[in-house]
Every structure is written in structure tokens, then in C-alpha cells.
Coordinates of C-alpha atoms and ligand atoms in Angstrom, one line a residue:
M1 CA -25.4 4.7 -13.4
R2 CA -25.7 6.7 -16.4
P3 CA -24.1 5.0 -19.8
D4 CA -21.9 7.8 -20.1
E5 CA -20.0 6.7 -16.8
S6 CA -20.1 3.0 -17.2
R7 CA -16.7 1.2 -16.5
E8 CA -16.2 -2.2 -16.4
I9 CA -14.4 -4.3 -13.3
R10 CA -13.7 -7.8 -14.1
I11 CA -12.2 -10.3 -11.8
V12 CA -9.9 -13.1 -13.6
P13 CA -8.4 -15.9 -11.2
A14 CA -4.6 -15.5 -11.7
D15 CA -4.4 -19.5 -12.3
A16 CA -6.8 -19.3 -15.0
P17 CA -5.4 -20.1 -18.5
G18 CA -3.8 -17.2 -20.0
A19 CA -4.4 -14.7 -17.1
I20 CA -0.6 -13.7 -16.8
E21 CA -0.8 -13.0 -20.8
L22 CA -3.9 -11.0 -20.7
A23 CA -2.7 -8.8 -17.8
S24 CA 0.5 -7.8 -19.7
R25 CA -1.4 -7.2 -23.1
R26 CA -3.7 -4.8 -21.4
L27 CA -1.1 -3.3 -19.8
R28 CA 0.8 -2.8 -23.1
E29 CA -2.5 -1.6 -24.7
G30 CA -2.2 1.6 -22.0
K31 CA -5.2 -0.2 -19.5
L32 CA -4.8 -0.6 -16.0
V33 CA -4.6 -4.0 -14.1
A34 CA -5.1 -4.5 -10.5
L35 CA -3.0 -7.4 -9.4
P36 CA -1.8 -8.8 -6.0
T37 CA 1.5 -8.3 -4.6
E38 CA 2.9 -9.6 -1.2
T39 CA 1.8 -6.3 0.5
V40 CA -1.7 -5.3 -0.8
Y41 CA -3.2 -5.4 -4.5
G42 CA -1.8 -2.6 -6.9
L43 CA -3.3 -0.6 -9.7
A44 CA -0.8 -1.1 -12.2
A45 CA 0.0 0.9 -15.5
R46 CA 3.0 0.7 -17.6
A47 CA 5.4 3.0 -16.1
A48 CA 6.6 4.2 -19.7
D49 CA 2.9 5.3 -20.5
E50 CA 2.3 8.6 -19.7
A51 CA -1.6 8.6 -20.5
A52 CA -2.1 5.5 -18.5
V53 CA -0.2 6.4 -15.4
R54 CA -2.5 9.5 -15.4
S55 CA -5.4 7.1 -15.5
V56 CA -4.4 5.7 -12.5
F57 CA -4.9 8.7 -10.6
E58 CA -7.9 9.0 -12.1
A59 CA -9.3 5.7 -11.0
K60 CA -7.9 6.5 -7.8
G61 CA -9.4 10.1 -7.4
R62 CA -5.9 10.5 -6.2
P63 CA -4.1 13.9 -6.5
S64 CA -1.4 14.2 -9.0
T65 CA 1.0 15.4 -6.3
H66 CA 1.0 12.0 -4.9
P67 CA 3.9 10.1 -6.4
L68 CA 4.0 6.8 -7.5
I69 CA 6.2 3.2 -6.7
V70 CA 7.9 1.9 -9.9
H71 CA 7.7 -2.0 -10.1
V72 CA 10.7 -3.9 -11.2
R73 CA 12.0 -7.2 -11.4
G74 CA 14.9 -6.6 -9.3
A75 CA 18.0 -4.5 -9.1
E76 CA 19.0 -5.3 -13.2
D77 CA 16.1 -3.0 -13.5
A78 CA 17.1 -0.1 -11.0
L79 CA 19.4 1.8 -13.7
A80 CA 16.5 2.2 -16.0
Y81 CA 14.8 4.6 -13.8
A82 CA 17.4 5.5 -11.1
S83 CA 20.5 7.9 -12.1
E84 CA 22.5 6.5 -9.4
W85 CA 22.8 3.2 -7.6
R86 CA 25.5 3.2 -4.9
P87 CA 26.8 0.1 -3.5
R88 CA 25.0 0.7 -0.2
V89 CA 21.9 0.9 -1.8
A90 CA 22.4 -2.2 -4.2
A91 CA 23.4 -4.2 -0.8
L92 CA 19.5 -3.3 0.6
A93 CA 18.1 -4.7 -3.0
A94 CA 20.2 -7.7 -2.5
A95 CA 19.0 -7.9 1.0
F96 CA 15.4 -7.4 0.7
W97 CA 14.2 -7.8 -2.9
P98 CA 12.2 -9.1 -3.9
G99 CA 10.0 -8.0 -1.2
P100 CA 8.2 -5.2 0.8
L101 CA 11.1 -2.6 0.5
T102 CA 10.6 0.4 -1.5
L103 CA 13.9 2.4 -2.3
V104 CA 13.7 6.1 -3.1
V105 CA 16.5 7.2 -5.2
P106 CA 17.5 10.3 -7.8
K107 CA 15.3 9.6 -11.0
R108 CA 16.5 9.3 -14.2
D109 CA 15.7 12.0 -16.8
N110 CA 13.3 9.6 -18.6
V111 CA 11.2 9.1 -15.6
S112 CA 7.8 11.1 -15.8
S113 CA 7.2 13.8 -13.6
I114 CA 3.9 12.5 -13.6
I115 CA 5.1 9.4 -11.8
T116 CA 7.3 11.3 -9.3
G117 CA 4.6 14.0 -8.3
G118 CA 6.9 16.5 -10.2
G119 CA 9.8 15.6 -7.6
D120 CA 13.4 14.5 -8.6
S121 CA 13.3 10.9 -6.9
V122 CA 11.4 8.0 -7.8
A123 CA 10.5 5.0 -5.8
L124 CA 11.3 1.4 -7.1
R125 CA 10.4 -2.0 -5.4
A126 CA 10.7 -5.4 -6.6
P127 CA 7.6 -7.1 -5.5
R128 CA 7.9 -10.9 -4.4
H129 CA 4.6 -11.9 -5.1
P130 CA 4.5 -14.6 -7.9
V131 CA 1.7 -12.8 -10.2
A132 CA 3.1 -9.8 -9.8
R133 CA 6.3 -11.1 -10.9
A134 CA 5.4 -13.2 -13.8
V135 CA 3.6 -9.9 -15.3
L136 CA 6.5 -7.8 -14.8
E137 CA 8.7 -10.7 -16.6
R138 CA 6.2 -11.1 -19.5
L139 CA 5.8 -7.3 -19.8
G140 CA 9.7 -6.7 -20.2
E141 CA 9.6 -3.3 -18.2
G142 CA 8.7 -1.7 -15.0
F143 CA 4.7 -0.5 -14.1
V144 CA 3.7 2.0 -11.2
A145 CA 1.4 0.5 -8.8
P146 CA -0.5 2.3 -6.3
S147 CA -2.7 0.3 -3.6
A148 CA -5.6 -0.4 -5.8
N149 CA -8.3 1.5 -3.6
R150 CA -10.1 4.8 -3.9
Y151 CA -8.1 7.8 -2.4
Q152 CA -8.2 7.9 1.6
T153 CA -9.7 4.6 1.7
I154 CA -8.1 1.0 3.1
S155 CA -5.9 -0.6 0.7
P156 CA -7.1 -4.1 -0.7
T157 CA -5.5 -7.3 0.4
R158 CA -8.2 -9.4 -1.7
A159 CA -9.6 -9.3 -5.2
E160 CA -13.0 -8.6 -3.7
H161 CA -11.7 -5.5 -1.8
V162 CA -10.3 -4.2 -4.9
A163 CA -13.9 -4.4 -6.9
T164 CA -15.7 -2.8 -4.1
S165 CA -13.1 0.1 -3.7
L166 CA -12.8 0.6 -7.3
A167 CA -16.7 0.1 -8.3
G168 CA -17.2 4.0 -8.4
S169 CA -14.1 4.7 -10.4
P170 CA -14.6 6.3 -14.0
V171 CA -11.7 3.7 -15.4
D172 CA -12.0 0.1 -16.6
V173 CA -9.6 -2.3 -14.5
L174 CA -9.0 -6.0 -15.0
V175 CA -8.5 -7.3 -11.5
I176 CA -6.1 -10.5 -11.3
D177 CA -7.4 -12.5 -8.1
G178 CA -4.4 -14.3 -6.7
G179 CA -6.2 -14.6 -3.5
P180 CA -5.2 -12.7 -0.1
C181 CA -1.9 -11.0 0.3
S182 CA 0.7 -12.8 2.2
E183 CA 2.0 -9.4 4.2
G184 CA -1.4 -7.4 4.4
L185 CA 0.5 -3.9 5.1
E186 CA 2.2 -1.5 2.5
S187 CA 5.8 -1.9 2.0
T188 CA 8.4 0.3 3.8
V189 CA 9.3 3.2 1.8
L190 CA 13.1 4.0 2.7
D191 CA 14.5 7.2 1.3
V192 CA 18.5 6.3 0.7
R193 CA 19.5 9.1 -1.3
G194 CA 21.8 10.6 1.6
D195 CA 24.4 9.0 4.2
V196 CA 21.3 8.5 6.8
A197 CA 18.5 6.4 5.6
H198 CA 14.8 7.7 6.2
I199 CA 12.1 5.5 6.9
L200 CA 9.1 7.5 5.1
R201 CA 6.7 5.0 5.6
P202 CA 6.8 1.7 8.5
G203 CA 6.4 -1.6 7.1
M204 CA 7.0 -5.1 7.8
I205 CA 10.9 -4.7 6.7
G206 CA 11.8 -2.8 10.0
R207 CA 14.3 -0.6 11.0
D208 CA 16.8 -2.6 12.9
A209 CA 16.7 -5.1 9.5
I210 CA 17.6 -2.1 7.4
A211 CA 20.3 -1.0 9.5
A212 CA 22.1 -4.3 10.0
V213 CA 22.3 -3.9 6.1
W214 CA 22.6 0.2 5.5
G215 CA 26.0 0.3 7.7
G216 CA 24.7 3.7 9.0
P217 CA 22.0 5.8 10.7
V218 CA 18.5 4.7 9.9
D219 CA 15.9 7.5 10.8
S220 CA 12.3 7.1 11.1
V221 CA 10.2 10.3 9.9
V222 CA 7.2 8.3 10.9
S223 CA 6.4 10.2 14.5
S224 CA 6.3 13.5 12.9
V225 CA 2.8 12.5 11.0
G226 CA 0.7 15.3 10.9
E227 CA 2.9 17.9 12.0
G228 CA 5.6 20.1 10.0
P229 CA 6.6 19.6 6.5
R230 CA 5.2 15.8 4.9
A231 CA 8.1 13.9 4.2
S232 CA 6.5 11.6 1.9
P233 CA 3.7 13.3 -0.2
G234 CA 0.6 11.3 0.0
M235 CA 1.2 10.0 3.5
D236 CA -2.0 12.2 4.5
R237 CA -3.2 11.1 8.0
R238 CA -6.4 9.9 7.0
H239 CA -4.9 7.7 4.2
Y240 CA -5.8 4.6 5.6
A241 CA -9.2 5.1 6.9
P242 CA -12.6 2.7 6.8
Q243 CA -16.2 4.4 6.4
A244 CA -16.6 3.3 9.9
R245 CA -15.1 6.2 12.7
L246 CA -12.0 4.3 14.0
E247 CA -10.7 5.2 17.3
V248 CA -7.4 4.0 18.9
A249 CA -7.8 3.3 22.9
A250 CA -4.8 3.3 25.0
S251 CA -5.7 0.4 26.5
R252 CA -8.0 -2.9 26.4
E253 CA -9.9 -1.4 29.8
L254 CA -10.0 2.0 27.8
A255 CA -11.4 0.5 24.5
T256 CA -14.1 -1.7 26.2
L257 CA -15.4 1.6 28.3
R258 CA -15.2 3.5 25.1
A259 CA -17.4 0.8 23.3
A260 CA -20.0 0.7 26.1
E261 CA -20.1 4.4 26.1
L262 CA -21.1 4.3 22.4
A263 CA -23.9 2.0 22.9
P264 CA -26.3 1.5 21.5
R265 CA -24.4 2.5 18.1
K266 CA -23.2 0.0 15.7
V267 CA -20.0 -0.6 17.8
A268 CA -16.8 -3.0 16.9
R269 CA -14.0 -3.2 19.6
V270 CA -11.1 -5.0 17.9
S271 CA -8.3 -6.7 20.2
F272 CA -4.9 -8.4 19.8
G273 CA -5.0 -11.5 21.1
P274 CA -8.7 -12.9 22.7
S275 CA -10.8 -10.8 24.4
A276 CA -14.8 -11.6 25.5
G277 CA -16.9 -9.3 23.4
A278 CA -14.6 -8.3 20.9
V279 CA -13.1 -9.0 17.4
A280 CA -9.8 -10.5 17.7
L281 CA -7.0 -10.2 15.9
P282 CA -3.7 -12.4 16.2
A283 CA -1.6 -11.5 19.1
D284 CA 1.6 -12.3 16.7
A285 CA 2.1 -8.8 14.9
A286 CA 3.0 -10.3 11.5
E287 CA -0.4 -12.3 11.6
A288 CA -2.4 -9.4 12.9
S289 CA -0.7 -7.1 10.0
R290 CA -1.7 -9.7 7.4
E291 CA -5.7 -9.6 8.6
L292 CA -5.7 -5.9 9.6
Y293 CA -7.4 -4.5 6.3
D294 CA -9.5 -7.7 5.5
L295 CA -11.1 -6.9 9.1
L296 CA -11.5 -3.6 8.4
H297 CA -13.3 -4.0 5.1
R298 CA -15.4 -6.6 6.6
L299 CA -16.7 -4.2 9.4
D300 CA -17.3 -1.6 6.3
A301 CA -19.5 -4.0 4.6
E302 CA -21.4 -4.8 8.2
G303 CA -22.0 -1.4 8.6
F304 CA -20.4 -0.6 11.7
E305 CA -20.6 2.8 12.7
Y306 CA -17.6 3.0 15.3
V307 CA -14.2 0.8 15.4
I308 CA -12.5 1.2 18.6
V309 CA -9.2 -0.8 18.4
E310 CA -7.2 -1.4 21.5
A311 CA -3.2 0.0 21.5
P312 CA -1.0 -2.9 20.0
P313 CA 1.7 -4.0 22.1
P314 CA 4.5 -1.6 22.2
E315 CA 7.2 -3.6 20.3
I316 CA 9.1 -2.6 17.2
S317 CA 7.5 -5.3 15.4
W318 CA 4.2 -3.5 15.7
E319 CA 5.2 -0.3 14.1
A320 CA 3.7 -0.9 10.8
L321 CA 0.3 -1.6 12.3
R322 CA 0.3 1.0 14.5
D323 CA 1.0 3.5 11.8
R324 CA -1.7 2.6 9.8
I325 CA -4.4 2.4 12.8
T326 CA -3.2 5.7 13.9
R327 CA -3.8 7.2 10.3
A328 CA -6.9 5.4 9.9
A329 CA -8.1 7.3 13.2
G330 CA -6.7 10.6 11.6
D331 CA -5.2 11.3 14.9
Ligands
LIG1 O1 3.4 -2.2 -0.7 C1 3.2 -1.3 -1.5 O2 4.3 -0.4 -1.6 C2 2.2 -1.2 -2.1 C3 2.1 -2.3 -3.6 C4 1.2 -2.2 -4.3 O3 3.2 -2.5 -4.3 N1 2.0 0.3 -2.8 C5 1.7 1.2 -2.4 O4 1.7 2.3 -3.2 O5 1.4 1.3 -1.2 P1 1.0 3.8 -2.9 O6 1.0 4.6 -4.1 O7 -0.4 3.4 -2.2 O8 1.9 4.5 -1.8 C6 3.2 4.7 -2.1 C7 3.9 5.3 -1.1 C8 3.4 7.1 -0.8 O9 3.7 7.1 0.3 C9 4.0 7.9 -1.6 O10 4.1 9.2 -1.0 C10 5.8 7.0 -1.4 O11 5.7 5.7 -1.6 N2 6.3 7.5 -2.5 C11 6.6 6.9 -4.0 N3 7.2 8.0 -4.7 C12 8.0 8.8 -3.6 C13 9.3 9.4 -3.6 N4 9.8 9.5 -4.9 N5 9.5 10.0 -2.5 C14 8.7 9.7 -1.4 N6 8.0 9.1 -1.3 C15 7.4 8.6 -2.4
LIG2 MG1 -2.1 3.8 -1.1

């Protein structure tokens, strides 16, 4: 690397003395901090600092039209960013915050259009992870935090993933290492601007749980991925892709056949629950979701050319994982 391209990625354990203070000071200075949330690691910048927000896009290599989520302590901060906070939206926040639910609401004028991709809505989420919460408390205001990976690569669920993914990035990043993320897949993104709530990105907070609180129709915009207008800018088909070519097979039998067909190339077959010759993810949806990205990162590190994933069980609890592997496959 030439000296003019040099940048630094430093990893600090979350429980090191002063780590939280260091993170919030860096944010106040307009620098970027990667930190754990319960879903995935986020690349944080102070939401009120336009230059810092711009450098998030630069660090990720992400197009400027893809809006960012503003992370807040809780509903008490919502009106600093939202122009309206209806009772039924407040009810969702009361039920699921802090936690992996992102609410898309009308934005206040003070929210930079750099954050919203030029749009008039803003996405808000109160993370549950103690490190993210501690930094928000210390900072006293919101930060934006997309997943802390280069554009169109798998989201990081460990500090090492961040360091690997952002190694080629042109921006200095401090990584706060809080260990592996407990959820492992990105938050549910829910547009709550109308009478119908629209799930723009499925996550571990599912449609039934949302509907029970929302008290009105809840739509999934997810099935139209890759077709028609894009509901959530940034939901590109290959948004979660590993380096290896990932394919989803309709059944375990077809996955086995496909893997045999690809031999002698370096092929990994991924099953849900044990299967001879396969790399097994747990048969439980929440556990498999927690481990999926870590497994894909490891298979990449081991240089697999192909990853053949068998179709996960059809139950609704697998929807978020199904969405991510379908995107990673780019089909
Ligand atoms: O779990 C998560 O949400 C993680 C952690 C770090 O909090 N963050 C995350 O951010 O996944 P990112 O930037 O990788 O994904 C944000 C998603 C994108 O699909 C984006 O299009 C959508 O949220 N989004 C953000 N603002 C939006 C808006 N105003 N309207 C519609 N979709 C929006
Ligand atoms: Mg992302």
C-alpha cells in the first residue's frame, strides 16, 4: 500500500478501561467507530456531523443514495429526528425498543439529506447491545450506523470481520470489540408512515409480532426483491454476498447433487441440522441466524469457490435468514 493510501484500523476490547469514552470522543471529533449492536457491527458516525456521515459512505464504498439508520437511545429521542411520532408508532417502539426493529418515519428538517439518501423519511432504531447503548448515553445524541462492511459484502458479526472487510477502506476506523453479535442478522426495517406498515427488510422481529402491536395491516415488500421498484433503497440483490459463489438448492438432496457436480472445485455444502459431508448450521432459526454470517466469513477465509446452501425450513421464523441467503445468491 502506498503511504498516501494508508489508514488505520485499531481494535479495542469493549471492556478495556476508557473504551466507551474513547469511542464517544472519536465520534465527537468527527471520526468513525465500528461497534457491536445485537444484530451486526455498525459503522458509527455522529448523525449531526455531515462530514462524518459522508465519510461513512466513503469507508464502505456505498452509493450516496442508500439511506442510513439513525441509532437513538429510545423513543425519548425520536422527535429529535422524526417530524411525527404517532401513538401506534410509539406503541411499536414501546414493545420492541431497545431491539432489532428499525422504524421509517417522516424526517424532521434538521436531518441531513445525506443520511436519508435525499428522501423525506428517516429510519430510527434503538439498539439493545450494552456497548451501543453505552456509547449513545455517553455521546448524548444519535449516530448513524450502517453495517460495518464494504458495500455488497457480508455484514460483520465479530470485530475481526470488520477489520477484514474494511482493510481496504480509505478511512481510519476504531473498532470496539464486544464479541459476537447475539442476533446475527440485520434489524427488521418497517415503514410506518401510513395505515399499512410495510416490512422493507425482514429480520428477527417478524410480521406476527409486529401485527399484534400495530393493530392494522402489515405488508411484506420482500417477495418483490429484484423486481419492480425498490422499496428500500440499498436492498440490492447482491447486498449480502460472500466472495464465494453462493447457491441455494431447493432441498438437501439437490444440494448434495449440486455439490457433487461441482467437484473437484472447492465446494462447501451448508445444511440446517446435521447432514453427513455438510457444514451444519443449527436446526433452530434463531441459532442458525446468529451463526450464518460468521460461517460465510469463515468459508470465504478458507477460500471456498462455491457455497451450496440447502433451502431452510419453510416456517416464518426462517424468513430473515431465507431473505439473506437469497440475496447472497443474487437470485
Ligand atoms: O441491524 C441493523 O439495522 C444494522 C445495525 C448496525 O444497526 N444496520 C444496518 O444498516 O443494517 P444498513 O445501512 O446496512 O442497512 C440499512 C437498511 C437499508 O436497507 C436501507 O435501505 C434501509 O435500512 N433504510 C435506511 N433508511 C431508510 C429510509 N429512510 N427509508 C427506507 N429504508 C431505509
Ligand atoms: Mg448493510
